[in-house]
Short mmCIF file of C-alpha atoms and ligand atoms in Angstrom, two decimals:
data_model
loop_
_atom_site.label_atom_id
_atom_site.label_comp_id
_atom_site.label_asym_id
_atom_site.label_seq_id
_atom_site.Cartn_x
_atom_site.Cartn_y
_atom_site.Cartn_z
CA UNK S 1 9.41 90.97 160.11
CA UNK S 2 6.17 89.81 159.15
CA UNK S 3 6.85 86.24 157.24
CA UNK S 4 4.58 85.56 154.31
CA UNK S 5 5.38 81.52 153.46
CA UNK S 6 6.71 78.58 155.15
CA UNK S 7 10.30 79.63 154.23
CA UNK S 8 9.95 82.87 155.46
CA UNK S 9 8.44 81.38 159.16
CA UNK S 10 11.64 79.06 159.32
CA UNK S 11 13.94 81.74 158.16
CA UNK S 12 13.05 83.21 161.92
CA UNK S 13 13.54 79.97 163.32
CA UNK S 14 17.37 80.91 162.13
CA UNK S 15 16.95 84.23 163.11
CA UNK S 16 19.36 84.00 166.17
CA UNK S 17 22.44 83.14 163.76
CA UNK S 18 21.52 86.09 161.55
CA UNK S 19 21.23 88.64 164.43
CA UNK S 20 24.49 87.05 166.20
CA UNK S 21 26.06 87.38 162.78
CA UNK S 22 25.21 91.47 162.41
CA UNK S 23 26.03 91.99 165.87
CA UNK S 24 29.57 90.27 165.62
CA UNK S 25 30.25 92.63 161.86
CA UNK S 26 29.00 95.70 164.73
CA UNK S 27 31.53 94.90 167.58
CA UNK S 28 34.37 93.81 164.99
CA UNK S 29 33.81 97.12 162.80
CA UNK S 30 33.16 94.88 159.24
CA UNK S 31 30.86 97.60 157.52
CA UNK S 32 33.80 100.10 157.83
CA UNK S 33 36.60 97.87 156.64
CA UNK S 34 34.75 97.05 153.93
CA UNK S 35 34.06 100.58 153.24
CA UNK S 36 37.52 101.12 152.99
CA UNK S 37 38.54 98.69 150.11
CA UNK S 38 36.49 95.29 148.56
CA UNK S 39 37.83 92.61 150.43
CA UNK S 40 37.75 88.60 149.77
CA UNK S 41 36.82 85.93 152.67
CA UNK S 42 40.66 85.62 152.74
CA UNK S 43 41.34 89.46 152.93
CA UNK S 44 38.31 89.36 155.77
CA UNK S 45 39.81 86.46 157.50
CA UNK S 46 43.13 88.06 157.73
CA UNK S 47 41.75 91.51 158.51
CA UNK S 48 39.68 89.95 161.63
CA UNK S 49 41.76 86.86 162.37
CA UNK S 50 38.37 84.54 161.59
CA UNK S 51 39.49 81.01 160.58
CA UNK S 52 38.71 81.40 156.55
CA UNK S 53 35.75 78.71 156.38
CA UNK S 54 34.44 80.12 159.17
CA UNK S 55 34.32 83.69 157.97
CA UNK S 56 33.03 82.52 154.43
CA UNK S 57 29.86 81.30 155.96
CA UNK S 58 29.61 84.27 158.38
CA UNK S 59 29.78 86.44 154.97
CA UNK S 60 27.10 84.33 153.71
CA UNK S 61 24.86 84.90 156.26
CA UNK S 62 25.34 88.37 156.10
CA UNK S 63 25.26 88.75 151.97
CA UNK S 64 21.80 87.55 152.71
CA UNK S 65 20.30 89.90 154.77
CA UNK S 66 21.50 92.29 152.00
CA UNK S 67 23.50 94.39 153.96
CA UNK S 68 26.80 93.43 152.16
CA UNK S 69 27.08 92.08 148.45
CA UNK S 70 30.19 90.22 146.41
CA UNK S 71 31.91 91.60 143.44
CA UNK S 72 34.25 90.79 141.05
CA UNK S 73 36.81 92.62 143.35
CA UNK S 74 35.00 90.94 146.91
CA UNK S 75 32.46 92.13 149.78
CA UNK S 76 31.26 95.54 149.75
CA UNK S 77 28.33 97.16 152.04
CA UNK S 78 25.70 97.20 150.33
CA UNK S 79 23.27 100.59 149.21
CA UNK S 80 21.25 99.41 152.31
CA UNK S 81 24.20 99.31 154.36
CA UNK S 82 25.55 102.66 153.02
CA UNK S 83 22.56 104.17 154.14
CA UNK S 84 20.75 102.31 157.12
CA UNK S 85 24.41 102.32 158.50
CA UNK S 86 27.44 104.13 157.72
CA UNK S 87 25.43 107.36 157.38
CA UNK S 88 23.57 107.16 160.26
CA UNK S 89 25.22 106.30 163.57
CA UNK S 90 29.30 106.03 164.18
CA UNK S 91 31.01 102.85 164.64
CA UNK S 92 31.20 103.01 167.98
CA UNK S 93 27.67 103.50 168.68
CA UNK S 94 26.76 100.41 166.48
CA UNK S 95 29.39 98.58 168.08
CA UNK S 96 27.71 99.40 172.04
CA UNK S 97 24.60 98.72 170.70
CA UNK S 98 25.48 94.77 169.63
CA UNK S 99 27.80 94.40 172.63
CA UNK S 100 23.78 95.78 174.56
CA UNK S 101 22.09 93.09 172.37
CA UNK S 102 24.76 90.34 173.15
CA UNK S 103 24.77 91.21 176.75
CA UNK S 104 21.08 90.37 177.56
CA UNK S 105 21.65 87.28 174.72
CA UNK S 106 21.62 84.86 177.68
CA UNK S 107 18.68 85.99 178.77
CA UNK S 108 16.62 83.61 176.31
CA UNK S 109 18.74 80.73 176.45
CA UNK S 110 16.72 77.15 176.52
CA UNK S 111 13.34 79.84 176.84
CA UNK S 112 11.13 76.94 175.91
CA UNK S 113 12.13 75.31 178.83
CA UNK S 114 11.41 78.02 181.04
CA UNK S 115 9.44 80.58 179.79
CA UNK S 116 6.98 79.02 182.21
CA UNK S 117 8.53 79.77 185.53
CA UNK S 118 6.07 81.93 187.50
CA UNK S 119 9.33 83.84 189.32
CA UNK S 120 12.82 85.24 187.21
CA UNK S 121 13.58 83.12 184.33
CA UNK S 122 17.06 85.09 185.38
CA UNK S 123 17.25 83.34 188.34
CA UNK S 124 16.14 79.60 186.95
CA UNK S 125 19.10 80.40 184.32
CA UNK S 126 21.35 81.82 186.88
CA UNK S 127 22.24 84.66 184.73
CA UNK S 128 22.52 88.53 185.96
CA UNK S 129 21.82 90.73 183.03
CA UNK S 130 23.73 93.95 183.28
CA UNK S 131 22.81 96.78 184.98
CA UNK S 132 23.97 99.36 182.92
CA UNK S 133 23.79 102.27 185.72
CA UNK S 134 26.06 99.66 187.94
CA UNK S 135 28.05 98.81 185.00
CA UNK S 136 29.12 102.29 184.02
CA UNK S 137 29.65 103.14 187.69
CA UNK S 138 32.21 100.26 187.73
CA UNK S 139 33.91 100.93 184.77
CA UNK S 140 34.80 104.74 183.31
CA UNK S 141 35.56 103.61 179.73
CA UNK S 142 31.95 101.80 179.53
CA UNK S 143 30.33 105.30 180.89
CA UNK S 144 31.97 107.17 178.42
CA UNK S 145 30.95 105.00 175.49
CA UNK S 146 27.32 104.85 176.64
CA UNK S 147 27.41 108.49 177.06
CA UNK S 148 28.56 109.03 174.06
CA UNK S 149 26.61 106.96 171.80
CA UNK S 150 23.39 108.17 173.56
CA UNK S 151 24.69 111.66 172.86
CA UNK S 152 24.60 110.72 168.81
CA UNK S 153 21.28 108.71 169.17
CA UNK S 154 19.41 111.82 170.95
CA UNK S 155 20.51 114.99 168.79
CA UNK S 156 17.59 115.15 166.59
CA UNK S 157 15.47 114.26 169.34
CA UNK S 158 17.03 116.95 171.86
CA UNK S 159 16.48 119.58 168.65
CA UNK S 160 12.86 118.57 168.83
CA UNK S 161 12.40 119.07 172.61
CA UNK S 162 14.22 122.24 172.96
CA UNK S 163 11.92 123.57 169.98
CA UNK S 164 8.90 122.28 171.61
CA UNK S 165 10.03 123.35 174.85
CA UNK S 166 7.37 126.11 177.07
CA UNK S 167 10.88 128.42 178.01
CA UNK S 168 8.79 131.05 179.67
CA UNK S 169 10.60 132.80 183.16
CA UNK S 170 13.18 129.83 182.97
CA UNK S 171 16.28 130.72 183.98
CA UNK S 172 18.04 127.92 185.41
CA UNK S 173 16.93 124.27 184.73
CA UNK S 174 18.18 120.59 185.69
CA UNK S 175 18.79 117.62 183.55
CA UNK S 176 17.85 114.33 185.66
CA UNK S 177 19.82 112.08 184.17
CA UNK S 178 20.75 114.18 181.72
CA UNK S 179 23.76 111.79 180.68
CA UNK S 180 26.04 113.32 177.93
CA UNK S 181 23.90 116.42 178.22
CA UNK S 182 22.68 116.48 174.57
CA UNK S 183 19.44 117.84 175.98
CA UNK S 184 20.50 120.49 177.89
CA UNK S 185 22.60 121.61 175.17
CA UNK S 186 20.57 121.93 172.48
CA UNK S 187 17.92 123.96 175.09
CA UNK S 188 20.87 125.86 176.06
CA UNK S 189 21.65 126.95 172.50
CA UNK S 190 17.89 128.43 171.47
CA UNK S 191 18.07 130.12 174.94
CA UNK S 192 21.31 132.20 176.15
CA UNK S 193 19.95 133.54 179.48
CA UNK S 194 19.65 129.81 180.22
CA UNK S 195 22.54 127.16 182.62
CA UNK S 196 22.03 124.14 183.02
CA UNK S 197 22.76 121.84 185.57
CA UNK S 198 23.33 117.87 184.81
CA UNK S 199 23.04 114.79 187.37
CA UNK S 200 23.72 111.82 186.91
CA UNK S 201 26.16 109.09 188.51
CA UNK S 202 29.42 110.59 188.23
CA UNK S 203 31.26 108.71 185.65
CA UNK S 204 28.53 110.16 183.16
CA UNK S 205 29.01 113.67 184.59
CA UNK S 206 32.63 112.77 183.47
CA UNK S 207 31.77 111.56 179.96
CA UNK S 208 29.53 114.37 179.90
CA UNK S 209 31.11 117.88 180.93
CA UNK S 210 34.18 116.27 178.27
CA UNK S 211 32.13 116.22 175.81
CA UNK S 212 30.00 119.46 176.64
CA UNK S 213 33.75 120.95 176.52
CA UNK S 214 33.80 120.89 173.16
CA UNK S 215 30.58 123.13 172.45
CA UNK S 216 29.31 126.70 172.22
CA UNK S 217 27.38 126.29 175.78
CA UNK S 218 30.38 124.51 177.59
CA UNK S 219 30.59 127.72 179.87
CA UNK S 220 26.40 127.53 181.06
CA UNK S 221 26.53 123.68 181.55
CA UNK S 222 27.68 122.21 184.55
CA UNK S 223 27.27 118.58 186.10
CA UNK S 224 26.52 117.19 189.81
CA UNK S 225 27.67 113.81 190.14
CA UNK S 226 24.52 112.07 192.31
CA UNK S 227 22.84 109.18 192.79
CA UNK S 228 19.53 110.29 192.48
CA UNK S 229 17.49 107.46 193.90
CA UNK S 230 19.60 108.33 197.12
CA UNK S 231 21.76 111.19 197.27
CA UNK S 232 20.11 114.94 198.02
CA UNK S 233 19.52 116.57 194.78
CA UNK S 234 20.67 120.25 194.22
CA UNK S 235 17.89 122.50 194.38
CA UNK S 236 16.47 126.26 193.28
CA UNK S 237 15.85 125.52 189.69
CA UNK S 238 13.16 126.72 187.59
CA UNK S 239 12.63 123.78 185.53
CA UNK S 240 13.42 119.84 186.44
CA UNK S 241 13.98 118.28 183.04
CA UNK S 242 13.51 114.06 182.97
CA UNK S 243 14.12 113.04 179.35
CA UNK S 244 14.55 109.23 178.80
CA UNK S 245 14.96 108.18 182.09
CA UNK S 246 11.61 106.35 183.40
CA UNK S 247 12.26 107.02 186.80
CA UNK S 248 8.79 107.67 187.87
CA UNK S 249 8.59 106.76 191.41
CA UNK S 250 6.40 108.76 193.85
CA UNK S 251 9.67 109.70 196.15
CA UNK S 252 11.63 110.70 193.20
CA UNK S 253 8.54 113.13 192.45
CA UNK S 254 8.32 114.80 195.52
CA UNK S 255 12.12 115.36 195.96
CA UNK S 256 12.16 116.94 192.69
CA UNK S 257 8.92 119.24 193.42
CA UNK S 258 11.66 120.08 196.96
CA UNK S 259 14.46 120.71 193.66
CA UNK S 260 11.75 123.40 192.27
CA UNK S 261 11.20 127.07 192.87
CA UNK S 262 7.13 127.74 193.38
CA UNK S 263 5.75 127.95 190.39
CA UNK S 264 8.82 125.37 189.08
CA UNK S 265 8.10 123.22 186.68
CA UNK S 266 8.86 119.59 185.81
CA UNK S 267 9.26 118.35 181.62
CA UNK S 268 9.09 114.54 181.31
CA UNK S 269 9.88 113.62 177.97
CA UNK S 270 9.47 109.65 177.13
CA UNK S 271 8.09 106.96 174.70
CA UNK S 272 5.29 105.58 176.46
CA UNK S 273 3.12 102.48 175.52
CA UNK S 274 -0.30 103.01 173.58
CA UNK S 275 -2.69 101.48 175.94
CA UNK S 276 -1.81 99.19 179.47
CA UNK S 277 0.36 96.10 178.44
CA UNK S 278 0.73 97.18 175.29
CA UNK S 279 4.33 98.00 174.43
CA UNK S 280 5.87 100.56 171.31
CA UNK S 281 7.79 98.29 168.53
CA UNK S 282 11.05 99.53 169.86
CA UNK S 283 10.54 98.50 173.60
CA UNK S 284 8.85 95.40 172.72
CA UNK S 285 11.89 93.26 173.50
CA UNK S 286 12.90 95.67 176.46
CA UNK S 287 9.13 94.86 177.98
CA UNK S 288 9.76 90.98 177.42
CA UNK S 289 13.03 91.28 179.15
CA UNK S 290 11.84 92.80 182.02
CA UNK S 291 8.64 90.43 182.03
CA UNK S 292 11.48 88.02 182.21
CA UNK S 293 13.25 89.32 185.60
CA UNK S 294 9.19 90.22 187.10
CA UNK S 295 6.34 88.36 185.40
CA UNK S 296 4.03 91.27 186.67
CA UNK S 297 6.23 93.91 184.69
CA UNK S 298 4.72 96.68 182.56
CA UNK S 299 5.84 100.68 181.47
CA UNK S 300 3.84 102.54 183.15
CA UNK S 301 0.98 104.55 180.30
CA UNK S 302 0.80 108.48 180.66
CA UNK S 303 -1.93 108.54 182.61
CA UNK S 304 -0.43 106.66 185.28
CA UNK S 305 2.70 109.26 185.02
CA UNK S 306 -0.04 111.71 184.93
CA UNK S 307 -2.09 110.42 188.35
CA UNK S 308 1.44 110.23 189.82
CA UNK S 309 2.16 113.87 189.34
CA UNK S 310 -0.94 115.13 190.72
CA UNK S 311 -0.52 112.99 194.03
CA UNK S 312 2.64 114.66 194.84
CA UNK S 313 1.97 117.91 194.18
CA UNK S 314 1.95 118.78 190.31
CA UNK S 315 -0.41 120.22 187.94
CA UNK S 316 -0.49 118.62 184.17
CA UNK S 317 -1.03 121.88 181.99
CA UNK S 318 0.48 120.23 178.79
CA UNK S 319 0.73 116.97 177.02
CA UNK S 320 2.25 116.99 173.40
CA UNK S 321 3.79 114.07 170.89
CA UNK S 322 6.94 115.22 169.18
CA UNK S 323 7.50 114.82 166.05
CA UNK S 324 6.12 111.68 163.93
CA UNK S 325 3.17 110.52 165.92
CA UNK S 326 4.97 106.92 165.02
CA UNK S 327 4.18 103.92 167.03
CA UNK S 328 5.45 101.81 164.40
CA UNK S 329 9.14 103.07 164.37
CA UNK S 330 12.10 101.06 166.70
CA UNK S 331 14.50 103.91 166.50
CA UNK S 332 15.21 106.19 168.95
CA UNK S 333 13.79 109.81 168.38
CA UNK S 334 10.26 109.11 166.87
CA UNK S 335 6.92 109.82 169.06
CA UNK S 336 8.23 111.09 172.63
CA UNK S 337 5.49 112.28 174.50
CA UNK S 338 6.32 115.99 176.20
CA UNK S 339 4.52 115.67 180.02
CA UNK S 340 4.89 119.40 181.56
CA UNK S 341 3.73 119.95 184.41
CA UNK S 342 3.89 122.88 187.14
CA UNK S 343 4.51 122.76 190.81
CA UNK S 344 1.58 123.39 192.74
CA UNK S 345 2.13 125.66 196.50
C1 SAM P 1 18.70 106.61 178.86
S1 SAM P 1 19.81 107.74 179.60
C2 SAM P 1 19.15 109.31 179.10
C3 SAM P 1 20.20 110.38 179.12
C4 SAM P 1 19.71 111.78 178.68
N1 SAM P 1 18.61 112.24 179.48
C5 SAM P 1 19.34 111.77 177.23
O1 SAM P 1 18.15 111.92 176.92
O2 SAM P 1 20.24 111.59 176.39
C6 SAM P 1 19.39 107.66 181.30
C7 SAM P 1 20.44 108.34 182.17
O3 SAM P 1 19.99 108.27 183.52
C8 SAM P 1 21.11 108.01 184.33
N2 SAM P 1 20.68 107.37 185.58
C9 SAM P 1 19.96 106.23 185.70
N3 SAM P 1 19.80 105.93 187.01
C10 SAM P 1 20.43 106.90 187.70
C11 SAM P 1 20.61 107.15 189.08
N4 SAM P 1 20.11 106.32 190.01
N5 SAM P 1 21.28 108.25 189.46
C12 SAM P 1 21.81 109.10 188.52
N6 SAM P 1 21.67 108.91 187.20
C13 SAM P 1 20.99 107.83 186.79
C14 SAM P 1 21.98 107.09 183.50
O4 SAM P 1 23.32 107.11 183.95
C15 SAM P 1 21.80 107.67 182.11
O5 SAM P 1 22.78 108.62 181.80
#
């Protein structure tokens, strides 16, 4: 939001009440039980068990960001709303994404005060943001949400990759942390003489092959549970698919290339910054986060992905931006860079 008078610059000063106010209608599903019926700040209150005064002025808050709007009968989503949210992602995807964005919340607590710490501002807070690898590994029901929502977030950009996809002699392919396996799938369903084989940390795999149960491709998709940073990863594929993951270490490279058949080839696909330092709209917070934890942090560019790949033993033959070329859009699916590249000897 780009503020244009004085009201407008302290309207972000309040900005943390608005965002804590959205994320709380997320999490306690207000856009849908208003979609059932109009409701009044009693009905609300009752619905949600919010002390009435309370929920008046949460209302409030939200009637002005526009998202819902009083009539004669009570609150209703608003057009916005309708569109921006109940038609685009399920409930329970918009509910894991606030319960993400409430998570890391602590994260900026007092940052004036120590935004200026040349180690983690983590540490100086004593908070430990989740690790949401760790966190799904300890709990099942967290996996399968995660999986799940990132499974409706990545359809229309799986659809792109698997049209954009150089399928040539591929037979059998692997999804590095191929999570629900939305990916794989929709590559899976353009080519029948293709399997597929998912890893990821086993929970996921879990998440995953349920889900992948309940499609056309269920019998050519199969999942390894692994930790790939240290367990061996399966090997004789024809392809080594990375989509999302921004695991781009030099080890993880070359035990990949040892995953490949000659001739194999690996497919990063990934929103990468513009230019060093620079981050895309929708990682922006993500990059101040982790600048947070490590002042020194930074996504690596493509180039650096690309240098990378040719020290371990890959050739870069193709570089392509899917779809919109955006690097003005936060949502998931716009301007992934395709990296493919082929094992060399
Ligand atoms: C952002 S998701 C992307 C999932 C999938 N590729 C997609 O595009 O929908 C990253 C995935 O990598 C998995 N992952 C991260 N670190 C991992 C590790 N050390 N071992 C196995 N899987 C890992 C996560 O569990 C998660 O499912």
């Amino acid at each position: 939001m780009k503020p244009a008078t004085t009201d407008e610059v302290l309207e972000i000063l309040e900005a943390p009440f608005t965002s804590a106010a959205l994320g709380t209608a997320f999490e306690l599903g207000l856009f849908w039980l208003l979609d059932e019926q109009p409701l009044s700040v009693a009905g609300v209150g009752e619905a949600l068990g919010i002390p009435q005064n309370r929920c008046n002025y949460w209302l409030q808050l939200l009637e002005k960001t526009g998202l819902i709007r009083e009539t004669e009968d009570g609150y209703v989503p608003s057009s916005t709303a309708r569109q921006s949210i109940l038609e685009t992602y399920s409930r329970e995807t918009w509910a894991f994404l606030a319960q993400e964005a409430r998570e890391i919340s602590p994260a900026l607590h007092d940052l004036a005060l120590h935004i200026r710490v040349p180690g983690s501002v983590m540490d100086s807070l004593d908070f430990t943001p989740v690790n949401y690898v760790l966190a799904m590994g300890e709990n099942p029901e967290r996996a399968a949400r995660f999986t799940r929502m990132l499974f409706e977030l990545h359809h229309p950009l799986a659809t792109q990759v698997a049209e954009n996809l150089d399928m040539e002699g591929i037979r059998r392919f692997m999804d590095l942390g191929g999570g629900s396996g939305v990916v794989s799938m929709a590559v899976l369903k353009r080519h029948p003489e293709c399997t597929a084989v998912v890893v990821d940390i086993e929970n996921v795999c879990s998440a995953g092959s349920h889900i992948a149960g309940e499609t056309s491709v269920a019998n050519r998709i199969t999942y390894h549970p692994a930790d790939f940073t240290k367990d061996n990863l399966p090997d004789g594929f024809d392809m080594v698919l990375e989509c999302d993951v921004g695991e781009y270490g030099t080890d993880l490279f070359r035990r990949i290339r040892g995953a490949l058949n000659p001739n194999g080839r690996l497919v990063i696909v990934d929103q990468f910054p513009p230019a060093v330092g620079v981050a895309r709209p929708g990682q922006l917070h993500w990059a101040f986060e982790r600048s947070l934890r490590d002042p020194e942090f930074r996504f690596l560019t493509v180039g650096e992905v690309r240098e990378r790949l040719a020290g371990v033993g890959f050739e870069v033959y193709s570089e392509m931006t899917l779809g919109t070329p955006s690097v003005t859009s936060a949502t998931f699916d716009k301007g992934h860079t395709v990296i493919q590249a082929r094992r060399v000897g």
